[in-house]
Amino acid sequence: MIEKTVDYLDERILVTRSSMPPFEEYMEEIRPLWETRWLTNSGAKHRELEAALCAYLGVSHTALCVNGHQALECILETFDLKGEVITTPFTFVSTTNAIVRKGLTPVFCDINERDFTIDVDKLEALVTEKTCAIMPVHVYGNLCDDAAIRRIADKYGLKVIYDAAHAFGVKKNGVGAASLGDASMLSFHATKVFHTVEGGAAVFHTQEDYETCNRCKSFGMIGPEELAFAGGNAKMNEFCAAMGLCNLRHIDESIASRRAAAMRYRERLEGVVGIQLSVEQEGVESNYAYFPIVVHPEQCGHTRDEVLQALDAQNIGARRYFFPLTSSVESFGGAYPAENTPIADKISQRVLCLPLYEGLSVETADRICDIIISLVR
Ligand code: T4K
């Protein structure tokens, strides 16, 4: 029985698989830590990775954090916001939780059906005198309509804070996603395109915001014995920064490998009746973070969960990113009915993310497509 379980795990294709640098490269990267014994609190690796990321992403200030979620909380603290934040419920719980945990009120806007980002046509109607910020999500690495969001934000004097957890390295017409908005959060979790095991970053445009964020992630301290405010602890350690330095050297080949698998999925699944693919956004260089499909049962005769089960029966672990809507958690007590965000509700009931990671072979992508196509045709 135990052996069978081990076999099952060995063979199973999971929704993603962490990229790893060559073992020796990481060993070399961490070797100096045995000499300096400087393991955290903005050490040499931390400073080196911040500079390398600024260069790679084309941004001026990157504050590394212990994870993406804490980076999001640090951004909200940095801007010292009060009131309502307009966001979407079609995301990982972290986005909504950060808003709530910082004492702010989420206001949920619907998404659009093409790329699953915030529906800018429904956004302005949600602005009230209490609104202080908009927190849209570049979901699956699809970029939000920044120009439209910026217009609304400027009209009402709102901050724009992007949850760019999925958008590492994505560019539109040559401009990096992380440079959009007043600030962006990146996640460097083990499951992400670029990772530092656990980690994340808060990206800003000004030195002042960067320094405030550095205090937020280090107890609110401005010197060894001087406290500005009651901050938390969200610093990235040197071992994680070292992993980031290694992974960054291989990021372009890693994205190219993901691209090959994603292109195969697209080639095979495009035009299959009842299977909707996310649009390829014009002018956008994707990072191929996820490969979502939307299953329309009235067209293909099968539900998303039937497709999930068919894949599971063949040891393929697709995932329902994102289900349920973050607005539906019990602690909100039904304050945000799904009918208020009908497209987000519909997509959440129908979406499935197929396995996608560096090294996923075209043969495996084909196997996955065969299962889906033979079920729905
Ligand atoms: N905003 C958005 C839009 C996000 O998607 C996320 C995170 C955040 C904010 C917050 O950022 P962080 O604070 O996490 O930096 C995963 C991740 O834990 C989470 O980071 C991610 N989003 C979310 C979408 O997915 P789970 O519960 O699905 O993870 P898990 O453990 O089931 O792993 C999924 C698959 O990944 C496994 O089947 C195998 C593979 N895997 C997993 C781990 C932990 C690996 O290959 N290596 C690993 O170390 O949440």
CSV table of C-alpha atoms and ligand atoms in Angstrom, one decimal:
chain,number,residue,atom,x,y,z
A,1,MET,CA,0.0,0.0,0.0
A,2,ILE,CA,2.8,2.5,1.0
A,3,GLU,CA,4.8,1.5,-2.1
A,4,LYS,CA,1.8,2.2,-4.3
A,5,THR,CA,1.4,5.7,-2.8
A,6,VAL,CA,5.1,6.4,-3.5
A,7,ASP,CA,4.8,5.2,-7.1
A,8,TYR,CA,1.7,7.4,-7.5
A,9,LEU,CA,3.5,10.5,-6.3
A,10,ASP,CA,6.6,9.7,-8.4
A,11,GLU,CA,4.6,9.5,-11.6
A,12,ARG,CA,2.2,12.2,-11.0
A,13,ILE,CA,2.4,15.3,-13.2
A,14,LEU,CA,1.8,18.3,-10.9
A,15,VAL,CA,0.5,21.7,-11.8
A,16,THR,CA,4.0,23.1,-11.5
A,17,ARG,CA,7.5,22.1,-10.4
A,18,SER,CA,10.1,24.4,-9.0
A,19,SER,CA,13.0,25.3,-11.3
A,20,MET,CA,16.3,24.5,-9.7
A,21,PRO,CA,19.7,25.9,-10.6
A,22,PRO,CA,22.6,23.5,-10.9
A,23,PHE,CA,23.5,22.2,-7.3
A,24,GLU,CA,27.1,23.3,-7.6
A,25,GLU,CA,26.2,26.8,-8.6
A,26,TYR,CA,24.1,27.2,-5.5
A,27,MET,CA,26.8,25.8,-3.3
A,28,GLU,CA,29.3,28.3,-4.7
A,29,GLU,CA,26.8,31.1,-4.2
A,30,ILE,CA,26.3,30.3,-0.5
A,31,ARG,CA,30.0,29.5,0.3
A,32,PRO,CA,30.9,33.0,1.4
A,33,LEU,CA,28.1,32.8,4.1
A,34,TRP,CA,30.3,30.3,6.0
A,35,GLU,CA,33.1,33.0,6.1
A,36,THR,CA,31.1,36.1,6.8
A,37,ARG,CA,28.4,34.4,8.9
A,38,TRP,CA,26.1,37.3,7.8
A,39,LEU,CA,22.9,35.4,7.2
A,40,THR,CA,20.1,38.0,7.1
A,41,ASN,CA,19.3,41.7,7.8
A,42,SER,CA,20.1,43.1,4.4
A,43,GLY,CA,23.4,41.2,3.7
A,44,ALA,CA,25.6,41.2,0.6
A,45,LYS,CA,23.4,38.7,-1.3
A,46,HIS,CA,20.3,40.6,-0.5
A,47,ARG,CA,21.9,43.9,-1.8
A,48,GLU,CA,23.2,42.1,-4.9
A,49,LEU,CA,19.8,40.6,-5.7
A,50,GLU,CA,18.0,43.9,-5.3
A,51,ALA,CA,20.4,45.5,-7.8
A,52,ALA,CA,20.2,42.6,-10.2
A,53,LEU,CA,16.4,42.6,-10.1
A,54,CYS,CA,16.2,46.4,-10.7
A,55,ALA,CA,18.4,45.9,-13.8
A,56,TYR,CA,16.5,42.8,-15.1
A,57,LEU,CA,13.0,44.3,-14.5
A,58,GLY,CA,13.9,47.9,-15.5
A,59,VAL,CA,12.8,49.4,-12.3
A,60,SER,CA,14.6,51.8,-9.8
A,61,HIS,CA,13.7,50.4,-6.4
A,62,THR,CA,13.1,46.8,-5.4
A,63,ALA,CA,12.7,46.0,-1.7
A,64,LEU,CA,13.1,42.2,-1.1
A,65,CYS,CA,10.7,40.6,1.3
A,66,VAL,CA,10.3,37.2,3.0
A,67,ASN,CA,7.3,36.4,0.7
A,68,GLY,CA,5.0,38.1,-1.8
A,69,HIS,CA,2.2,38.4,0.8
A,70,GLN,CA,4.3,40.4,3.2
A,71,ALA,CA,5.5,42.6,0.4
A,72,LEU,CA,1.9,43.4,-0.3
A,73,GLU,CA,1.3,44.3,3.4
A,74,CYS,CA,4.5,46.4,3.4
A,75,ILE,CA,3.3,48.4,0.4
A,76,LEU,CA,0.0,49.1,2.1
A,77,GLU,CA,1.8,50.2,5.3
A,78,THR,CA,4.3,52.3,3.3
A,79,PHE,CA,1.4,54.3,1.8
A,80,ASP,CA,-0.3,54.5,5.2
A,81,LEU,CA,-3.7,53.9,3.6
A,82,LYS,CA,-7.2,54.1,5.2
A,83,GLY,CA,-10.6,53.3,3.8
A,84,GLU,CA,-11.6,51.2,0.8
A,85,VAL,CA,-9.5,49.4,-1.7
A,86,ILE,CA,-11.0,48.3,-5.1
A,87,THR,CA,-9.7,44.9,-6.1
A,88,THR,CA,-11.0,41.7,-7.7
A,89,PRO,CA,-12.1,38.5,-6.1
A,90,PHE,CA,-10.6,36.3,-8.8
A,91,THR,CA,-7.1,35.9,-7.3
A,92,PHE,CA,-5.2,34.0,-4.7
A,93,VAL,CA,-6.5,34.7,-1.2
A,94,SER,CA,-3.4,36.7,-0.4
A,95,THR,CA,-4.5,39.8,-2.3
A,96,THR,CA,-7.8,40.2,-0.3
A,97,ASN,CA,-6.2,39.0,3.0
A,98,ALA,CA,-3.5,41.8,2.8
A,99,ILE,CA,-6.2,44.4,2.4
A,100,VAL,CA,-8.2,43.1,5.3
A,101,ARG,CA,-5.2,42.5,7.6
A,102,LYS,CA,-4.1,46.1,7.1
A,103,GLY,CA,-7.5,47.3,8.4
A,104,LEU,CA,-8.8,48.3,4.9
A,105,THR,CA,-12.1,47.4,3.3
A,106,PRO,CA,-12.0,45.5,0.1
A,107,VAL,CA,-14.5,46.5,-2.6
A,108,PHE,CA,-14.8,43.8,-5.3
A,109,CYS,CA,-14.9,44.7,-9.0
A,110,ASP,CA,-15.7,42.2,-11.7
A,111,ILE,CA,-13.2,40.9,-14.2
A,112,ASN,CA,-13.3,40.7,-18.0
A,113,GLU,CA,-13.9,37.5,-19.8
A,114,ARG,CA,-11.0,37.7,-22.2
A,115,ASP,CA,-7.9,37.9,-19.9
A,116,PHE,CA,-9.5,37.7,-16.4
A,117,THR,CA,-8.1,41.0,-15.2
A,118,ILE,CA,-10.1,43.8,-13.6
A,119,ASP,CA,-13.0,45.1,-15.8
A,120,VAL,CA,-12.1,48.7,-16.2
A,121,ASP,CA,-15.6,49.6,-17.5
A,122,LYS,CA,-17.0,48.6,-14.1
A,123,LEU,CA,-14.3,50.2,-12.0
A,124,GLU,CA,-15.2,53.9,-11.8
A,125,ALA,CA,-18.7,53.2,-10.5
A,126,LEU,CA,-17.2,51.6,-7.4
A,127,VAL,CA,-15.2,54.7,-6.4
A,128,THR,CA,-16.6,56.4,-3.2
A,129,GLU,CA,-15.3,59.2,-1.0
A,130,LYS,CA,-13.7,56.4,1.1
A,131,THR,CA,-11.7,54.9,-1.7
A,132,CYS,CA,-7.9,55.2,-1.2
A,133,ALA,CA,-6.5,52.8,-3.7
A,134,ILE,CA,-7.0,50.3,-6.5
A,135,MET,CA,-5.3,46.9,-6.2
A,136,PRO,CA,-5.7,45.1,-9.5
A,137,VAL,CA,-4.1,41.7,-10.3
A,138,HIS,CA,-2.1,40.8,-13.4
A,139,VAL,CA,-3.7,37.3,-13.2
A,140,TYR,CA,-1.7,34.5,-14.9
A,141,GLY,CA,0.7,37.2,-16.1
A,142,ASN,CA,-2.0,38.8,-18.2
A,143,LEU,CA,-1.5,42.6,-17.8
A,144,CYS,CA,-4.3,44.8,-16.6
A,145,ASP,CA,-5.4,47.8,-18.6
A,146,ASP,CA,-3.0,50.2,-16.9
A,147,ALA,CA,-3.8,53.2,-18.9
A,148,ALA,CA,-7.5,53.1,-18.0
A,149,ILE,CA,-6.8,52.3,-14.4
A,150,ARG,CA,-4.3,55.2,-14.2
A,151,ARG,CA,-6.9,57.6,-15.7
A,152,ILE,CA,-9.5,56.7,-13.0
A,153,ALA,CA,-6.8,56.8,-10.2
A,154,ASP,CA,-5.6,60.2,-11.3
A,155,LYS,CA,-9.2,61.6,-11.5
A,156,TYR,CA,-9.9,60.6,-7.9
A,157,GLY,CA,-6.4,60.8,-6.4
A,158,LEU,CA,-6.0,57.1,-5.7
A,159,LYS,CA,-2.9,54.9,-5.4
A,160,VAL,CA,-2.5,52.0,-7.8
A,161,ILE,CA,-0.9,49.0,-6.3
A,162,TYR,CA,-0.5,46.0,-8.6
A,163,ASP,CA,-0.5,42.4,-7.4
A,164,ALA,CA,2.1,41.4,-9.9
A,165,ALA,CA,2.7,38.0,-8.2
A,166,HIS,CA,2.2,36.3,-11.6
A,167,ALA,CA,3.9,38.9,-13.8
A,168,PHE,CA,7.6,38.5,-13.2
A,169,GLY,CA,9.5,39.7,-16.3
A,170,VAL,CA,6.3,40.3,-18.4
A,171,LYS,CA,6.6,43.3,-20.7
A,172,LYS,CA,4.2,45.3,-22.8
A,173,ASN,CA,5.7,47.2,-25.8
A,174,GLY,CA,9.1,46.8,-24.0
A,175,VAL,CA,7.9,48.3,-20.7
A,176,GLY,CA,8.2,46.0,-17.7
A,177,ALA,CA,5.0,45.1,-15.7
A,178,ALA,CA,6.7,45.8,-12.4
A,179,SER,CA,7.2,49.4,-13.3
A,180,LEU,CA,3.4,50.0,-13.6
A,181,GLY,CA,1.3,51.7,-10.8
A,182,ASP,CA,2.6,53.5,-7.7
A,183,ALA,CA,3.9,50.1,-6.5
A,184,SER,CA,3.9,46.5,-7.5
A,185,MET,CA,4.2,43.3,-5.5
A,186,LEU,CA,6.1,40.3,-7.0
A,187,SER,CA,6.0,36.8,-5.5
A,188,PHE,CA,9.1,34.7,-5.6
A,189,HIS,CA,7.4,31.6,-4.1
A,190,ALA,CA,8.8,28.2,-5.1
A,191,THR,CA,5.9,27.7,-7.5
A,192,LYS,CA,6.6,30.9,-9.4
A,193,VAL,CA,8.4,31.5,-12.7
A,194,PHE,CA,11.3,33.1,-10.8
A,195,HIS,CA,11.8,32.0,-7.2
A,196,THR,CA,13.9,32.5,-4.1
A,197,VAL,CA,12.3,29.4,-2.4
A,198,GLU,CA,10.0,31.8,-0.4
A,199,GLY,CA,10.3,35.4,-1.2
A,200,GLY,CA,8.8,38.5,-2.8
A,201,ALA,CA,9.4,42.1,-3.5
A,202,ALA,CA,7.8,45.5,-3.3
A,203,VAL,CA,8.7,47.7,-6.3
A,204,PHE,CA,8.6,51.5,-6.0
A,205,HIS,CA,9.5,54.5,-8.0
A,206,THR,CA,10.9,56.7,-5.3
A,207,GLN,CA,13.8,56.4,-2.8
A,208,GLU,CA,11.5,57.7,-0.1
A,209,ASP,CA,8.9,54.9,-0.6
A,210,TYR,CA,11.7,52.3,-0.8
A,211,GLU,CA,13.2,53.5,2.6
A,212,THR,CA,9.8,53.6,4.3
A,213,CYS,CA,9.2,50.0,3.0
A,214,ASN,CA,12.6,48.9,4.4
A,215,ARG,CA,11.4,50.2,7.8
A,216,CYS,CA,8.1,48.4,7.5
A,217,LYS,CA,9.9,45.1,6.8
A,218,SER,CA,12.3,45.7,9.7
A,219,PHE,CA,10.1,46.4,12.8
A,220,GLY,CA,9.7,50.1,12.0
A,221,MET,CA,13.3,50.7,13.0
A,222,ILE,CA,15.4,53.5,11.6
A,223,GLY,CA,18.6,52.7,13.5
A,224,PRO,CA,19.9,50.1,15.9
A,225,GLU,CA,18.1,51.9,18.8
A,226,GLU,CA,15.6,54.1,17.1
A,227,LEU,CA,12.0,53.1,16.3
A,228,ALA,CA,9.8,55.1,14.0
A,229,PHE,CA,6.7,53.0,14.3
A,230,ALA,CA,5.5,49.5,15.1
A,231,GLY,CA,6.5,47.6,12.0
A,232,GLY,CA,6.7,43.8,11.5
A,233,ASN,CA,9.5,41.6,10.2
A,234,ALA,CA,9.4,40.7,6.5
A,235,LYS,CA,13.1,40.6,5.6
A,236,MET,CA,14.5,38.1,3.1
A,237,ASN,CA,17.5,36.0,4.3
A,238,GLU,CA,20.8,35.4,2.5
A,239,PHE,CA,20.1,31.8,1.5
A,240,CYS,CA,16.9,32.8,-0.3
A,241,ALA,CA,18.7,35.8,-1.9
A,242,ALA,CA,21.5,33.4,-3.1
A,243,MET,CA,18.9,31.1,-4.7
A,244,GLY,CA,17.4,34.2,-6.5
A,245,LEU,CA,20.9,35.2,-7.8
A,246,CYS,CA,21.3,31.7,-9.3
A,247,ASN,CA,17.8,31.4,-10.7
A,248,LEU,CA,18.1,34.9,-12.3
A,249,ARG,CA,21.0,33.7,-14.4
A,250,HIS,CA,18.8,31.0,-15.9
A,251,ILE,CA,15.5,32.8,-16.1
A,252,ASP,CA,15.5,33.4,-19.9
A,253,GLU,CA,16.0,29.7,-20.7
A,254,SER,CA,13.5,28.8,-18.1
A,255,ILE,CA,10.8,31.0,-19.7
A,256,ALA,CA,11.7,29.7,-23.1
A,257,SER,CA,11.1,26.2,-21.9
A,258,ARG,CA,7.7,27.1,-20.5
A,259,ARG,CA,6.9,28.9,-23.7
A,260,ALA,CA,7.5,25.7,-25.7
A,261,ALA,CA,5.0,23.8,-23.6
A,262,ALA,CA,2.4,26.6,-23.5
A,263,MET,CA,2.6,26.9,-27.3
A,264,ARG,CA,2.0,23.2,-27.7
A,265,TYR,CA,-1.1,23.5,-25.5
A,266,ARG,CA,-2.3,26.4,-27.5
A,267,GLU,CA,-1.7,24.7,-30.8
A,268,ARG,CA,-3.6,21.6,-29.7
A,269,LEU,CA,-6.5,23.2,-27.7
A,270,GLU,CA,-7.2,26.3,-29.8
A,271,GLY,CA,-10.6,25.8,-31.5
A,272,VAL,CA,-11.6,22.8,-29.4
A,273,VAL,CA,-15.3,23.5,-28.9
A,274,GLY,CA,-16.2,24.4,-25.3
A,275,ILE,CA,-12.5,25.0,-24.3
A,276,GLN,CA,-11.7,28.7,-24.0
A,277,LEU,CA,-8.1,29.8,-23.8
A,278,SER,CA,-6.9,33.1,-22.4
A,279,VAL,CA,-6.3,35.7,-25.1
A,280,GLU,CA,-2.7,36.4,-26.2
A,281,GLN,CA,-2.5,40.1,-25.3
A,282,GLU,CA,-1.3,42.4,-28.1
A,283,GLY,CA,2.3,43.7,-27.6
A,284,VAL,CA,2.8,41.6,-24.4
A,285,GLU,CA,5.8,39.4,-23.9
A,286,SER,CA,4.4,36.7,-21.6
A,287,ASN,CA,6.3,34.8,-18.9
A,288,TYR,CA,4.1,31.7,-19.4
A,289,ALA,CA,3.4,31.5,-15.7
A,290,TYR,CA,0.2,29.5,-16.0
A,291,PHE,CA,-1.9,27.9,-18.7
A,292,PRO,CA,-5.6,28.4,-17.8
A,293,ILE,CA,-8.4,26.8,-19.8
A,294,VAL,CA,-12.1,27.7,-19.3
A,295,VAL,CA,-14.5,24.7,-19.7
A,296,HIS,CA,-18.0,25.7,-21.0
A,297,PRO,CA,-20.3,22.7,-20.3
A,298,GLU,CA,-23.1,24.0,-22.5
A,299,GLN,CA,-20.7,23.7,-25.5
A,300,CYS,CA,-18.7,20.6,-24.7
A,301,GLY,CA,-21.0,18.6,-22.5
A,302,HIS,CA,-18.6,18.4,-19.6
A,303,THR,CA,-17.9,20.5,-16.6
A,304,ARG,CA,-14.6,21.8,-15.4
A,305,ASP,CA,-14.6,19.3,-12.6
A,306,GLU,CA,-15.2,16.4,-15.0
A,307,VAL,CA,-12.1,17.5,-16.9
A,308,LEU,CA,-10.2,17.8,-13.6
A,309,GLN,CA,-11.3,14.3,-12.6
A,310,ALA,CA,-10.4,12.8,-16.0
A,311,LEU,CA,-6.9,14.3,-15.7
A,312,ASP,CA,-6.6,13.2,-12.1
A,313,ALA,CA,-7.5,9.6,-13.1
A,314,GLN,CA,-4.5,9.7,-15.4
A,315,ASN,CA,-2.2,11.1,-12.7
A,316,ILE,CA,-2.3,14.7,-14.0
A,317,GLY,CA,-2.7,17.3,-11.2
A,318,ALA,CA,-4.4,20.3,-12.8
A,319,ARG,CA,-5.6,22.9,-10.3
A,320,ARG,CA,-8.6,25.2,-9.9
A,321,TYR,CA,-6.7,28.5,-9.7
A,322,PHE,CA,-8.8,30.4,-8.7
A,323,PHE,CA,-11.7,28.8,-6.9
A,324,PRO,CA,-13.6,29.9,-4.8
A,325,LEU,CA,-13.8,33.7,-5.1
A,326,THR,CA,-11.9,35.4,-2.3
A,327,SER,CA,-15.0,37.5,-1.6
A,328,SER,CA,-16.9,34.3,-0.6
A,329,VAL,CA,-14.9,33.5,2.6
A,330,GLU,CA,-17.1,32.8,5.6
A,331,SER,CA,-15.6,35.6,7.6
A,332,PHE,CA,-17.2,38.2,5.2
A,333,GLY,CA,-20.6,36.7,6.3
A,334,GLY,CA,-22.1,36.9,2.8
A,335,ALA,CA,-21.4,40.6,2.5
A,336,TYR,CA,-20.1,40.2,-1.1
A,337,PRO,CA,-22.6,38.0,-3.1
A,338,ALA,CA,-21.1,36.3,-6.2
A,339,GLU,CA,-23.9,37.9,-8.3
A,340,ASN,CA,-22.1,41.3,-7.8
A,341,THR,CA,-19.1,39.9,-9.8
A,342,PRO,CA,-20.9,37.6,-12.3
A,343,ILE,CA,-17.9,37.1,-14.7
A,344,ALA,CA,-15.5,36.4,-11.9
A,345,ASP,CA,-18.0,33.9,-10.5
A,346,LYS,CA,-18.5,32.2,-13.9
A,347,ILE,CA,-14.8,31.9,-14.6
A,348,SER,CA,-14.0,30.7,-11.1
A,349,GLN,CA,-16.5,27.9,-11.6
A,350,ARG,CA,-15.1,26.9,-15.0
A,351,VAL,CA,-11.3,27.6,-14.9
A,352,LEU,CA,-8.6,25.0,-14.7
A,353,CYS,CA,-4.8,25.5,-14.8
A,354,LEU,CA,-2.9,22.8,-16.7
A,355,PRO,CA,0.6,21.7,-15.6
A,356,LEU,CA,3.2,24.2,-16.8
A,357,TYR,CA,6.8,24.4,-15.7
A,358,GLU,CA,10.4,24.5,-17.0
A,359,GLY,CA,11.1,21.1,-18.6
A,360,LEU,CA,7.5,20.0,-19.2
A,361,SER,CA,7.9,18.1,-22.4
A,362,VAL,CA,5.9,18.5,-25.5
A,363,GLU,CA,5.0,14.8,-25.2
A,364,THR,CA,3.5,15.4,-21.7
A,365,ALA,CA,1.6,18.4,-23.0
A,366,ASP,CA,0.3,16.2,-25.8
A,367,ARG,CA,-0.8,13.5,-23.4
A,368,ILE,CA,-2.7,16.1,-21.3
A,369,CYS,CA,-4.3,17.5,-24.5
A,370,ASP,CA,-5.3,14.0,-25.7
A,371,ILE,CA,-7.1,13.4,-22.4
A,372,ILE,CA,-9.0,16.7,-22.6
A,373,ILE,CA,-9.8,16.4,-26.3
A,374,SER,CA,-11.0,12.8,-26.1
A,375,LEU,CA,-13.3,13.7,-23.2
A,376,VAL,CA,-14.9,16.7,-24.7
A,377,ARG,CA,-15.2,15.6,-28.4
B,1,T4K,N1,-1.1,37.1,-5.1
B,1,T4K,C1,-1.3,36.1,-6.0
B,1,T4K,C2,-2.1,36.4,-7.2
B,1,T4K,C3,-0.7,34.9,-5.8
B,1,T4K,O1,-0.9,33.9,-6.7
B,1,T4K,C4,0.1,34.6,-4.7
B,1,T4K,C5,0.6,33.3,-4.4
B,1,T4K,C6,0.3,35.7,-3.8
B,1,T4K,C7,-0.3,36.9,-4.0
B,1,T4K,C8,1.1,35.5,-2.5
B,1,T4K,O2,2.5,35.3,-2.8
B,1,T4K,P1,3.4,34.5,-1.8
B,1,T4K,O3,3.2,35.0,-0.4
B,1,T4K,O4,3.0,33.0,-1.9
B,1,T4K,O5,4.8,34.7,-2.3
B,1,T4K,C9,0.5,28.2,-4.3
B,1,T4K,C10,1.6,29.0,-3.7
B,1,T4K,O6,1.9,28.7,-2.4
B,1,T4K,C11,1.3,30.5,-3.8
B,1,T4K,O7,2.5,31.2,-3.7
B,1,T4K,C12,0.6,30.9,-5.1
B,1,T4K,N2,0.2,32.3,-5.1
B,1,T4K,C13,-0.6,30.1,-5.3
B,1,T4K,C14,-1.3,30.4,-6.6
B,1,T4K,O8,-0.2,28.7,-5.4
B,1,T4K,P2,-0.8,26.1,-3.5
B,1,T4K,O9,-1.6,25.9,-2.2
B,1,T4K,O10,-1.5,25.8,-4.7
B,1,T4K,O11,0.6,25.4,-3.4
B,1,T4K,P3,0.9,23.9,-3.4
B,1,T4K,O12,1.8,23.6,-2.2
B,1,T4K,O13,-0.3,23.1,-3.6
B,1,T4K,O14,1.9,23.7,-4.7
B,1,T4K,C15,1.4,23.6,-6.0
B,1,T4K,C16,2.3,22.7,-6.8
B,1,T4K,O15,3.6,23.3,-6.9
B,1,T4K,C17,2.5,21.4,-6.2
B,1,T4K,O16,1.6,20.5,-6.7
B,1,T4K,C18,3.9,21.0,-6.6
B,1,T4K,C19,4.6,22.3,-6.9
B,1,T4K,N3,5.6,22.7,-5.9
B,1,T4K,C20,5.1,23.1,-4.6
B,1,T4K,C21,6.0,23.5,-3.7
B,1,T4K,C22,5.6,24.0,-2.3
B,1,T4K,C23,6.9,22.6,-6.1
B,1,T4K,O17,7.3,22.1,-7.2
B,1,T4K,N4,7.8,22.9,-5.2
B,1,T4K,C24,7.4,23.4,-3.9
B,1,T4K,O18,8.3,23.7,-3.1
B,1,T4K,O19,-0.4,27.7,-3.4
